CSV table of C-alpha atoms in Angstrom, one decimal:
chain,number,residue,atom,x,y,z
A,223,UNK,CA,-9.7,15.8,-19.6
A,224,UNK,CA,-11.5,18.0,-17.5
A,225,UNK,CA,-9.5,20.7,-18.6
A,226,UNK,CA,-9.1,20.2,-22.1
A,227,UNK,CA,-12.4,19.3,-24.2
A,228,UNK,CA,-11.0,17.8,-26.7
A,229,UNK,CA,-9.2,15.4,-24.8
A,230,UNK,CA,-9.7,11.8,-24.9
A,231,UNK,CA,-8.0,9.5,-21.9
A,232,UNK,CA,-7.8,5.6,-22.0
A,233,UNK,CA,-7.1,4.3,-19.1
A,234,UNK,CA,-5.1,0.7,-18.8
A,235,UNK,CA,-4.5,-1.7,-16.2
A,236,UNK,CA,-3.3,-5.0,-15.9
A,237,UNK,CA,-5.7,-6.5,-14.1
A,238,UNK,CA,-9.8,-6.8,-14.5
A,239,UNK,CA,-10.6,-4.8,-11.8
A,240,UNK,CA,-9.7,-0.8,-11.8
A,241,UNK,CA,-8.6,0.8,-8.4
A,242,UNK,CA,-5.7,-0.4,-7.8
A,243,UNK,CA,-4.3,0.9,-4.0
A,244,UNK,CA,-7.4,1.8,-3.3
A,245,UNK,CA,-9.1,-1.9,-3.4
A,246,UNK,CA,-5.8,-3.6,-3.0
A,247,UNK,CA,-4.3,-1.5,-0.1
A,248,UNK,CA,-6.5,0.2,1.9
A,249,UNK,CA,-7.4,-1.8,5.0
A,250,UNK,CA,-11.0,-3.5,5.2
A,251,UNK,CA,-11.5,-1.3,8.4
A,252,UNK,CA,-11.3,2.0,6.6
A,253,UNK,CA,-14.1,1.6,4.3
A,254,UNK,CA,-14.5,5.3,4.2
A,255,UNK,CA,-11.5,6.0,2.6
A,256,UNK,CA,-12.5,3.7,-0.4
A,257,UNK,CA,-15.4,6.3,-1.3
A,258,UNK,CA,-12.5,8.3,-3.9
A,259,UNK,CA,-13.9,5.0,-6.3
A,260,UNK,CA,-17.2,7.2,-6.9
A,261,UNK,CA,-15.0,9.8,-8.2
A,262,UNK,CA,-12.7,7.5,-10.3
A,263,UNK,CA,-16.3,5.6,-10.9
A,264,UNK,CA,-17.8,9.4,-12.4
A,265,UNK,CA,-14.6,9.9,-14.6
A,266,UNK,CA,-14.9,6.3,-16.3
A,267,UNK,CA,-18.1,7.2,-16.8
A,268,UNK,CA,-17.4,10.3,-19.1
A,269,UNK,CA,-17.9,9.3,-23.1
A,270,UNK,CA,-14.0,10.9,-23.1
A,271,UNK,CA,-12.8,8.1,-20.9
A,272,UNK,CA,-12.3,4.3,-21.3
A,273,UNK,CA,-10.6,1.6,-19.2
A,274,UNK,CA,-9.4,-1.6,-20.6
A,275,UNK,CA,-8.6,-4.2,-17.6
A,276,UNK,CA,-6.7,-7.5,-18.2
A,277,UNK,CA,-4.0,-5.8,-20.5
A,278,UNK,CA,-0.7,-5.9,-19.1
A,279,UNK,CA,1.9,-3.2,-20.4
A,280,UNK,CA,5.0,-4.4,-21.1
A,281,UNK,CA,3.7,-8.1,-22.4
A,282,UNK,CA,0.7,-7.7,-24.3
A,283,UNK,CA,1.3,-4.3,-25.5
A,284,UNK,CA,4.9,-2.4,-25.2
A,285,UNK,CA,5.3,1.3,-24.2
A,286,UNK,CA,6.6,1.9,-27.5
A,287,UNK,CA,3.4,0.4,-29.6
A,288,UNK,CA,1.4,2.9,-27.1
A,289,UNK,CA,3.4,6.1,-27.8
A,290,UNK,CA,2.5,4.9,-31.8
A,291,UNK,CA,-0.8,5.2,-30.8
A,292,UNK,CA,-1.2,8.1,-28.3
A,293,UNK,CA,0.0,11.7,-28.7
A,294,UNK,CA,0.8,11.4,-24.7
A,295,UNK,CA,1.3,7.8,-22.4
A,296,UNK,CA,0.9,8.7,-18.3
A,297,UNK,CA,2.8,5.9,-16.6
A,298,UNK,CA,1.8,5.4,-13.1
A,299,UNK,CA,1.6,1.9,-11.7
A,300,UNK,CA,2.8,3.0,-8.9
A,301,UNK,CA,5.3,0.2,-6.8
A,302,UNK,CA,4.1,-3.0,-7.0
A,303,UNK,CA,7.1,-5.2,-5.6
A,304,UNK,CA,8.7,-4.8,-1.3
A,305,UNK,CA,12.1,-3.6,-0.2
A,306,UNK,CA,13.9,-6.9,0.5
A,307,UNK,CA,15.9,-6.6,4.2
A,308,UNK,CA,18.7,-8.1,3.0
A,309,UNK,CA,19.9,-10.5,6.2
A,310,UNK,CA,19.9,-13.9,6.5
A,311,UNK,CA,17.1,-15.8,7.2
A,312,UNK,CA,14.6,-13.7,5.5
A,313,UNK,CA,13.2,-16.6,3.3
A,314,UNK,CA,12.1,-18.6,6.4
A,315,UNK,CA,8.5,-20.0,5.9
A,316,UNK,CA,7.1,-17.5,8.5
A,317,UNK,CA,8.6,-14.8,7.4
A,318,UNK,CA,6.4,-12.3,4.8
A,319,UNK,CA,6.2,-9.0,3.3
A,320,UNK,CA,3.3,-6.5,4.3
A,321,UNK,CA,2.5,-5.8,1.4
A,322,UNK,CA,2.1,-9.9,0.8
A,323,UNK,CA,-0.3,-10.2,3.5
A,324,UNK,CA,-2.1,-7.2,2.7
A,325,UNK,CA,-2.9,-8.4,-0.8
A,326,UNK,CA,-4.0,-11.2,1.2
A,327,UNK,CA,-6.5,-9.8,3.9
A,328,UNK,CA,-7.5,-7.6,0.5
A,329,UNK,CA,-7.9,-10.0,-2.2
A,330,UNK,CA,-5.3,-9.3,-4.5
A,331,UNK,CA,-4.8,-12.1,-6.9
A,332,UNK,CA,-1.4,-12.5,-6.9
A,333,UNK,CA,-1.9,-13.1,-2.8
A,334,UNK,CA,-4.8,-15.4,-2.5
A,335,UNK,CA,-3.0,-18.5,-1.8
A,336,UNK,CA,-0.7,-17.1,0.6
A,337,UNK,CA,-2.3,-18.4,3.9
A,338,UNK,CA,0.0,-17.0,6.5
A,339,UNK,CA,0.9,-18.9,9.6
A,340,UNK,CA,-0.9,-17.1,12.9
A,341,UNK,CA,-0.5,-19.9,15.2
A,342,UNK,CA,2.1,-17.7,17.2
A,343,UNK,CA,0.8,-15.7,20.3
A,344,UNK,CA,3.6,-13.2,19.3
A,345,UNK,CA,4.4,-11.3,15.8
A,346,UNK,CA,7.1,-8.8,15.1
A,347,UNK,CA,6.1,-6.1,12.1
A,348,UNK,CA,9.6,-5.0,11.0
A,349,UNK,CA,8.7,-1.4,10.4
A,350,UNK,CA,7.0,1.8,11.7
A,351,UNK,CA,4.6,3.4,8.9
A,352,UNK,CA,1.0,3.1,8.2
A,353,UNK,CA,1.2,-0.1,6.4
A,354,UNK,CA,3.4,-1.8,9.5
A,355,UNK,CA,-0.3,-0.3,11.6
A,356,UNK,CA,-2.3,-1.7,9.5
A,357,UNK,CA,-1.1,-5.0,9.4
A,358,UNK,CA,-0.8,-5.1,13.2
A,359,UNK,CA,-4.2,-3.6,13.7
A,360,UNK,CA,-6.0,-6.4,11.3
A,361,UNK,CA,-4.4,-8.9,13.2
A,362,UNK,CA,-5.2,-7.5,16.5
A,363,UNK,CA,-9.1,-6.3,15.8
A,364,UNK,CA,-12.3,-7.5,16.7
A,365,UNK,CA,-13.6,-9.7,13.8
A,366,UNK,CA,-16.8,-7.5,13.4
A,367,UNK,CA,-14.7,-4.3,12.6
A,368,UNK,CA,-12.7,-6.5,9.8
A,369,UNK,CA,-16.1,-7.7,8.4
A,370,UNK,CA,-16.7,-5.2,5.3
A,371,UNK,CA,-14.9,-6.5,2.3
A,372,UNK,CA,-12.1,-8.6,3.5
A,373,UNK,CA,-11.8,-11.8,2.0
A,374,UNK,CA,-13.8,-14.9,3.5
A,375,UNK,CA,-10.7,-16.8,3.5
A,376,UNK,CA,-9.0,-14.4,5.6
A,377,UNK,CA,-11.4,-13.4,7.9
A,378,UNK,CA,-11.8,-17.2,8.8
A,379,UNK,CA,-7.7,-17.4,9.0
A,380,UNK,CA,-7.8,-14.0,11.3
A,381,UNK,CA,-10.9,-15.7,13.5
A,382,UNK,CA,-9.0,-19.0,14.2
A,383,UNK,CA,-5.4,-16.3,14.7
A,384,UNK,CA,-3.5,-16.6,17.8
A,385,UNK,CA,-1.8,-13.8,17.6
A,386,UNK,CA,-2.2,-12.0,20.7
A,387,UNK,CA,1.2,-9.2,20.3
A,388,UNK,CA,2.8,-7.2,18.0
A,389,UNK,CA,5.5,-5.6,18.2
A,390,UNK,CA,6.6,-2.4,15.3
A,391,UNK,CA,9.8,-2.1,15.5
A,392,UNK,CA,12.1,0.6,13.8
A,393,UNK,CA,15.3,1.5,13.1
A,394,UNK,CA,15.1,5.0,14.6
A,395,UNK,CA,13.7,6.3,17.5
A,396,UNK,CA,9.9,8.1,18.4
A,397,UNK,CA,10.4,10.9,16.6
A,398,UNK,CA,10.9,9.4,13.6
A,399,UNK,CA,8.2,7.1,13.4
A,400,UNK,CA,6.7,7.4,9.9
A,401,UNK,CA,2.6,6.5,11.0
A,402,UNK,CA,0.3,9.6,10.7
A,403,UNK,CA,-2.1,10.5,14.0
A,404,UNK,CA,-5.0,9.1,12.7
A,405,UNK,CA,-3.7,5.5,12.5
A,406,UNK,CA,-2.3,5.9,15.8
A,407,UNK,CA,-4.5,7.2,17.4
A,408,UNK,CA,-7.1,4.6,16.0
A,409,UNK,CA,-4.5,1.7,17.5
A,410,UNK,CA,-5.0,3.3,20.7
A,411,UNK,CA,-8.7,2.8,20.4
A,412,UNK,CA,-8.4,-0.5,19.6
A,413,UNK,CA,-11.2,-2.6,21.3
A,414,UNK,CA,-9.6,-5.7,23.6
A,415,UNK,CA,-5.9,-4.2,23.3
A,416,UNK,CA,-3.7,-2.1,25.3
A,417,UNK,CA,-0.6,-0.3,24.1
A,418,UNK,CA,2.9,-1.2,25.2
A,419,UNK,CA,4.8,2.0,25.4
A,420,UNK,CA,8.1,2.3,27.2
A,421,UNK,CA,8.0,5.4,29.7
A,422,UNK,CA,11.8,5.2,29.3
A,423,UNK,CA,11.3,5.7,25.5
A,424,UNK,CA,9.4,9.1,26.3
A,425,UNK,CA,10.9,11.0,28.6
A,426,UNK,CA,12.5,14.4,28.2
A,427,UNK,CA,10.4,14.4,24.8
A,428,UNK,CA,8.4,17.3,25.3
A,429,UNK,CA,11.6,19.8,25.5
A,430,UNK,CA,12.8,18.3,22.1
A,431,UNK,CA,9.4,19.0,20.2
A,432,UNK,CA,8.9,22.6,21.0
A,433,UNK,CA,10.4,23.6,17.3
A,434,UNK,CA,9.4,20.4,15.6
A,435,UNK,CA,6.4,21.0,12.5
A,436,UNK,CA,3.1,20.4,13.8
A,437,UNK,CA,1.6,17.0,12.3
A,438,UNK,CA,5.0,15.7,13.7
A,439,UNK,CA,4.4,17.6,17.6
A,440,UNK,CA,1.2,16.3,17.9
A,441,UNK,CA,2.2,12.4,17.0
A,442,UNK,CA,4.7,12.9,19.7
A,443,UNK,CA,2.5,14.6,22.1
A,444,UNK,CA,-0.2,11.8,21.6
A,445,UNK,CA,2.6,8.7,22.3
A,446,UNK,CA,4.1,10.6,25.1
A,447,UNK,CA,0.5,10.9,26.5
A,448,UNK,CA,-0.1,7.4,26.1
A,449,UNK,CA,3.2,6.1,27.7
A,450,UNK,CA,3.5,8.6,30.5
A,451,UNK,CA,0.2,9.9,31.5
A,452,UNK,CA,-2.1,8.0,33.6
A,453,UNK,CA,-5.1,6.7,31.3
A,454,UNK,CA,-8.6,8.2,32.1
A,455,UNK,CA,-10.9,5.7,33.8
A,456,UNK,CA,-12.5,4.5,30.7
A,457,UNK,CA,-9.2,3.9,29.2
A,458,UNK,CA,-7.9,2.4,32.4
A,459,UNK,CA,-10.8,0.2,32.3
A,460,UNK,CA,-10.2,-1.1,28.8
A,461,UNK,CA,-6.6,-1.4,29.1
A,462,UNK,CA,-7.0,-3.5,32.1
A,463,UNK,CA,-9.2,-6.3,30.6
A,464,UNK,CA,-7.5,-6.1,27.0
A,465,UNK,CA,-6.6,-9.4,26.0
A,466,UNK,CA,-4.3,-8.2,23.3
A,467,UNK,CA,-1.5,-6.1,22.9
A,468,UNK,CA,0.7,-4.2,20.8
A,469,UNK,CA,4.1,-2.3,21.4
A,470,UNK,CA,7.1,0.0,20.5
A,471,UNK,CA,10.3,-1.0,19.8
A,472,UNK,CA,12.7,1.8,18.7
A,473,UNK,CA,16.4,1.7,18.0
A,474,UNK,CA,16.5,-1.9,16.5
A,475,UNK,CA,17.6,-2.8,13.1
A,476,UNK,CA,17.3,-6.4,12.1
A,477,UNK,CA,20.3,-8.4,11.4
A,478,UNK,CA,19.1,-12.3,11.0
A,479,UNK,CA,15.9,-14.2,11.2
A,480,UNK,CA,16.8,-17.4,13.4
A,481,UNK,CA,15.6,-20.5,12.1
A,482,UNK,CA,13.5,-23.1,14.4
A,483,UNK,CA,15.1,-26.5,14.8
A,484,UNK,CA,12.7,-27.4,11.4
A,485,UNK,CA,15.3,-25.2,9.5
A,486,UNK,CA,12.0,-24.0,7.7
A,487,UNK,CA,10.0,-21.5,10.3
A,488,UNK,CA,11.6,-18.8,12.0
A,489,UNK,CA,12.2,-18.8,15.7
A,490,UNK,CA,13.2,-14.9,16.4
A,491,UNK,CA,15.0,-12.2,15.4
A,492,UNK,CA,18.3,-10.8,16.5
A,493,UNK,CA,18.8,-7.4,16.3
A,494,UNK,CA,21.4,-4.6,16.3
A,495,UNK,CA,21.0,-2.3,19.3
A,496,UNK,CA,21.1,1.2,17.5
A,497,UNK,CA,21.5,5.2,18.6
A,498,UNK,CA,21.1,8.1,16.7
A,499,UNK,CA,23.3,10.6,14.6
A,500,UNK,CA,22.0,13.9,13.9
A,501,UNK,CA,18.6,14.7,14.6
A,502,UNK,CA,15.0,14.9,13.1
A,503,UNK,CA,13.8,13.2,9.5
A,504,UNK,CA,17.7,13.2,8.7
A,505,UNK,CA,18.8,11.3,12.0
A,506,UNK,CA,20.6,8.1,11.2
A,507,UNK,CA,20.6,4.6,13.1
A,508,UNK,CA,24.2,3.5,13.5
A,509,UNK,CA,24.6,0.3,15.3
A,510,UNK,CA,26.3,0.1,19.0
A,511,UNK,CA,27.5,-3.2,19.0
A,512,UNK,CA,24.8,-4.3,21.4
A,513,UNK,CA,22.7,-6.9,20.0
A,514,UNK,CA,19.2,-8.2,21.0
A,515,UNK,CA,16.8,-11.0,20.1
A,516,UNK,CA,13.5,-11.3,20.2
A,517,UNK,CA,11.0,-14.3,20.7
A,518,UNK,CA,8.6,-14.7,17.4
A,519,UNK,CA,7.4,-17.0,14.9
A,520,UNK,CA,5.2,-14.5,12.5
A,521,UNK,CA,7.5,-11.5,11.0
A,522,UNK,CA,6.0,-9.6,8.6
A,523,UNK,CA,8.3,-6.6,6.9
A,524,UNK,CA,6.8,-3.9,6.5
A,525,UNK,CA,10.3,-1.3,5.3
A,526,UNK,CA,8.6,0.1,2.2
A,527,UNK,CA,7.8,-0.5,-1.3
A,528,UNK,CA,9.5,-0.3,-4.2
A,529,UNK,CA,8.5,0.0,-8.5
A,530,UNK,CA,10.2,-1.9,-11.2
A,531,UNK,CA,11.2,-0.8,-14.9
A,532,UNK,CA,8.3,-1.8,-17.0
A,533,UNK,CA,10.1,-2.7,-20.0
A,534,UNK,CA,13.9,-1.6,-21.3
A,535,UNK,CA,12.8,1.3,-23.5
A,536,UNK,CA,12.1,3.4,-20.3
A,537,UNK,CA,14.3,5.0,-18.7
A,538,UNK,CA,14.8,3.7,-14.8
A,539,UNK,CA,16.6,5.0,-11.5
A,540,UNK,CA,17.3,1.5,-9.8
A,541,UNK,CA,18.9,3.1,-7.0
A,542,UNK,CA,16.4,5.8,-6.1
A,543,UNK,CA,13.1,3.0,-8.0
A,544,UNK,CA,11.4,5.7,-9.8
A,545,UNK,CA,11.3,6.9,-13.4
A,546,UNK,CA,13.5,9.9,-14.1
A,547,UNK,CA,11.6,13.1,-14.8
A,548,UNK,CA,11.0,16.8,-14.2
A,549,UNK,CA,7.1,17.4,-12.8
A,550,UNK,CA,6.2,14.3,-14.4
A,551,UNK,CA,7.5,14.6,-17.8
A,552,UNK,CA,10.1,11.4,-18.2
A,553,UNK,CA,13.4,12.6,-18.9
A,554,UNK,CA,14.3,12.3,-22.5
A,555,UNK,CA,10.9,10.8,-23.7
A,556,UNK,CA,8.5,14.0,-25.1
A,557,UNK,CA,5.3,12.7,-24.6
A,558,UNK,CA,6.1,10.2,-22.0
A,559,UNK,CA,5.1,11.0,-19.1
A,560,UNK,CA,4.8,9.5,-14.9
A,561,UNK,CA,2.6,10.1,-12.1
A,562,UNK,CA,2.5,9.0,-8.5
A,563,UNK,CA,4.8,6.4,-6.5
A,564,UNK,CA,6.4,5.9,-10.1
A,565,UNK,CA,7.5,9.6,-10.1
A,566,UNK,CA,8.7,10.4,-6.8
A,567,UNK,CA,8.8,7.1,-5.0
A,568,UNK,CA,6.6,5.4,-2.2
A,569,UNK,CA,5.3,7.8,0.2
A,570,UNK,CA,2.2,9.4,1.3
A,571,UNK,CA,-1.5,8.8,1.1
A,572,UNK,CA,-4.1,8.8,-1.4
A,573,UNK,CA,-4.3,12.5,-1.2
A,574,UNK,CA,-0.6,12.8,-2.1
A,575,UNK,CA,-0.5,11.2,-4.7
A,576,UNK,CA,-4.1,12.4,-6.2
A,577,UNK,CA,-2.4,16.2,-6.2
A,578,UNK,CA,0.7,14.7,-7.7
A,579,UNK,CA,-1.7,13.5,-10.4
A,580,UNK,CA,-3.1,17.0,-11.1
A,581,UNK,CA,0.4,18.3,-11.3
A,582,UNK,CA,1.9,16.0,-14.3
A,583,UNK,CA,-1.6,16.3,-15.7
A,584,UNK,CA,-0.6,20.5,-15.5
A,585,UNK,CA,2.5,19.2,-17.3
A,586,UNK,CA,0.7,17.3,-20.1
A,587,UNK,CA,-1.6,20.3,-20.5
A,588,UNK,CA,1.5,22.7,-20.7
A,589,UNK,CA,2.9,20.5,-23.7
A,590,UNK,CA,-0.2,20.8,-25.4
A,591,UNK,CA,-0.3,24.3,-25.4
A,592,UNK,CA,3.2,24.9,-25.8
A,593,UNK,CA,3.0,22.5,-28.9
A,594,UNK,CA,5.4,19.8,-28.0
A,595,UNK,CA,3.1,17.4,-28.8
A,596,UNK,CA,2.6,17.4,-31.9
A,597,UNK,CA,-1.1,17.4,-32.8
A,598,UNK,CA,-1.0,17.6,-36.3
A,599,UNK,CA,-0.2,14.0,-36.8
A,600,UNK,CA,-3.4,11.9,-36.2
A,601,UNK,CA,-3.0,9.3,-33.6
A,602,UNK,CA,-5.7,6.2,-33.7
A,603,UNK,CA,-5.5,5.6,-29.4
A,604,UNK,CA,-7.4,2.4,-29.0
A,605,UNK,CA,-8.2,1.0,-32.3
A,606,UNK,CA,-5.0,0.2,-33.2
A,607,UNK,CA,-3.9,-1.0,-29.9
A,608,UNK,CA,-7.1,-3.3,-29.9
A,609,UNK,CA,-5.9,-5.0,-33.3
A,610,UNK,CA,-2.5,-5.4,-31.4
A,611,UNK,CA,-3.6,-7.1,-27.9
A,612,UNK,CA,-6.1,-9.4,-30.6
A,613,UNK,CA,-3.5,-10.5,-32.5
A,614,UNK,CA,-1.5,-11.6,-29.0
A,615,UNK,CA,-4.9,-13.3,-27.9
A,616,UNK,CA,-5.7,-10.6,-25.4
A,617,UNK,CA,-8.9,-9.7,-24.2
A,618,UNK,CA,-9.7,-6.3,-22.8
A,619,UNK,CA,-12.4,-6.1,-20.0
A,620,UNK,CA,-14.4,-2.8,-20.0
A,621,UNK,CA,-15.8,-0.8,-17.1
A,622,UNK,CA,-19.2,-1.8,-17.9
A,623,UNK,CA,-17.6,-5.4,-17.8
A,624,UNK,CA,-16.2,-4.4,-14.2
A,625,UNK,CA,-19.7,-3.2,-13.4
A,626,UNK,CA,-20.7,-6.8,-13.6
A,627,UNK,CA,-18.2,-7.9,-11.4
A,628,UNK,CA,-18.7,-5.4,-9.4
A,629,UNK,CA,-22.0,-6.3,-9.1
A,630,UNK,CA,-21.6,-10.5,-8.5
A,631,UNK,CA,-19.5,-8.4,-5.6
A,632,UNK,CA,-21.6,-7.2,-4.0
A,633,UNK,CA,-24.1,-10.0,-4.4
A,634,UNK,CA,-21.6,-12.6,-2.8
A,635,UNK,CA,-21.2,-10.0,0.0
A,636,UNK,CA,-25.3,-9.5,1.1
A,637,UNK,CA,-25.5,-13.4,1.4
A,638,UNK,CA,-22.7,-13.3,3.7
A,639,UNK,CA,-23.6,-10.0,5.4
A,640,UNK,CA,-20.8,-7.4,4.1
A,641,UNK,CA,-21.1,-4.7,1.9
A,642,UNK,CA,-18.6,-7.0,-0.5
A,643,UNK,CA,-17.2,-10.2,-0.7
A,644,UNK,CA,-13.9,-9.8,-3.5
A,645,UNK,CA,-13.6,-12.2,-6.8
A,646,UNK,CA,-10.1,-13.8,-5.7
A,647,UNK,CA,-9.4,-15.4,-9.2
A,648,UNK,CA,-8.9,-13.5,-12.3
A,649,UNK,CA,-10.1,-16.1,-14.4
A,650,UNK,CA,-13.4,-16.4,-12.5
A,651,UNK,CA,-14.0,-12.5,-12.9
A,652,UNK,CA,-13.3,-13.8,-16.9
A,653,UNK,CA,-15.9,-16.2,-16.9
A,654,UNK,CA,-18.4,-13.8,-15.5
A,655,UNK,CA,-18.3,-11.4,-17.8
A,656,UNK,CA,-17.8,-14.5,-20.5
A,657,UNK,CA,-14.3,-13.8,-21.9
């Protein structure tokens, strides 16, 4: 709306909090990152802007009653469901998806009562990305790094964890690894831990990355560093009385989760032994025949994420999990449009996916001047939806409604000494703001 001042933008979300990724994703030791909520924060603030929480799209109000109501509908709720591995075993008891457990280090609703089993000294993260870091950083870090606005319950589950290794494993080798610098380079830093890096994986690296993009020379430079250099002395020092550790594994692709003799918990995983075809982002794991297992109660799979149609009327790309379009306008839906993980699928950071919104927002902007949308037809927005989710029994929280919770927040978190301490239960952020 900043662009256009005639503009008016309602924003919807299913649950009572706004945020999204940015509450729900971002790991409690990156509190930093979080500060984009002053900007969302600023926007919701603007007399052109409202957010209605607790409305689920789809169920309480269909995409179709919407476009009655709007000249233009943005879709982009993102990816909210994990790619299944597919191989046996996967259902075990001890088995869970990243994004599972962090919903549960972050609060997510849907999460809270997941209470993950961290009796094992070993875990496995199936995966190499930021998220598969994440989780194995939480589990691995000092409690009073973890202690901004993680959830109680977790924090006490994380203090009493035995987890003392993780392994990432990946499919592909170092140079495909899909973590940024940052992250890694952080998981180097790690107080108490040491990295386990395989010289063997390393060398004869440093030839290969002479033409390689930057952002991906650099990662490689700093592993090869770490698993071939000797450390400095204050590195050497640390590494020496870490009491935790976490590793590499490259060129493994899970085939089976092995049960324990309960039938329930998992035991290990077996794994194909893989090499590479082709080279770079496009090389390809093809299995050698070689198979190896690996020790481990706690697996957590961490291979991606995936969105879901939202209801039939849209149109869907199962295959590829994103909404068909061309720079965000859906395909054959005027005045439909999609934005973010939605649009091009699951990859990148906030910043990504903050420039992708600008861009279907340029599209949206286009269409008005272009007169696709058609203007001259007067569109009610929110007053008529409003009559719609009270006639299903649906109550809309507001942002000055959130500011409340928000505020009981922040309240729980000073008694127990965090900057926050996160409303688990949608119905208890209800009954504070008396819905």
């Amino acid at each position: 709306s900043a662009h256009h001042r005639l503009a008016r933008v309602d924003i919807y979300e299913k649950l009572p909090v706004p945020f999204g990724l940015v509450r729900f994703g971002v790991a409690p030791d990156h509190p930093e990152v979080k500060n984009v909520i002053n900007t969302f924060t600023q926007t919701a603030h603007s007399d052109r802007c409202a957010y209605y929480g607790n409305v689920t799209i789809g169920k309480d109000v269909m995409v179709k009653e919407l476009q009655r109501a709007y000249h233009a509908v943005v879709l982009s709720y993102g990816a909210e469901d994990n790619q299944i591995l597919g191989i046996p075993g996967e259902n075990l008891s001890t088995v869970y998806s990243a994004r599972a457990f962090v919903g549960w280090y972050n609060g997510l609703p849907e999460n809270r009562d997941l209470k993950p089993d961290l009796s094992s000294e070993t875990a496995v993260v199936l995966g190499q990305g930021n998220v598969a870091l994440d989780v194995a950083r939480v589990l691995l870090s000092p409690l009073d790094i973890l202690r901004t606005d993680i959830t109680e319950g977790s924090l006490a589950a994380i203090a009493c964890s035995k987890v003392k290794r993780v392994w990432l494993v990946g499919r592909r080798g170092p140079l495909q690894v899909a973590f940024t610098i940052k992250e890694l380079r952080e998981m180097i830093n790690l107080p108490g831990t040491r990295p386990l890096l395989d010289p063997a994986d390393f060398t004869g690296l440093g030839d290969v990355i002479k033409d390689v993009p930057r952002p991906r020379k650099r990662l490689t430079e700093l592993m090869i560093k770490s698993a071939l250099e000797k450390p400095g002395e204050k590195e050497a020092a640390r590494w020496a009385s870490a009491t935790k550790e976490w590793g590499l594994k490259f060129q493994r692709s899970p085939l089976e989760v092995l049960p324990a003799a309960d039938g329930k918990q998992a035991r290990g995983i077996r794994m194909a032994v893989t090499r590479l075809e082709g080279s770079g982002e496009s090389a390809r794991a093809v299995p050698t025949g070689e198979v190896e297992e690996l020790e481990c109660r706690l697996i957590l799979s961490s291979i991606g994420y995936r969105s879901l149609p939202l209801d039939s009327s849209i149109p869907f790309d199962p295959k590829l999990g994103i909404i068909p379009n061309s720079l965000g306008r859906v395909q054959g839906a005027p005045g439909l449009y999609c934005s973010g993980w939605v649009k091009r699928g699951p990859t990148g950071v906030i910043i990504t996916t903050m420039n992708d919104s600008f861009d279907t927002a340029q599209s949206v902007l286009e269409d008005l001047q272009m007169g696709v949308l058609n203007l001259s037809n007067s569109k009610e927005g929110f007053k008529s939806v409003r009559s719609i989710l009270h006639s299903r029994g649906v109550h809309p929280v507001t942002f000055s409604d959130w500011e409340k919770i928000d505020a009981a927040e922040v309240a729980r978190g000073k008694l127990a000494g965090k900057p926050r301490e996160k409303i688990v239960d949608p119905q208890e952020m209800l009954q504070l703001i008396s819905h």
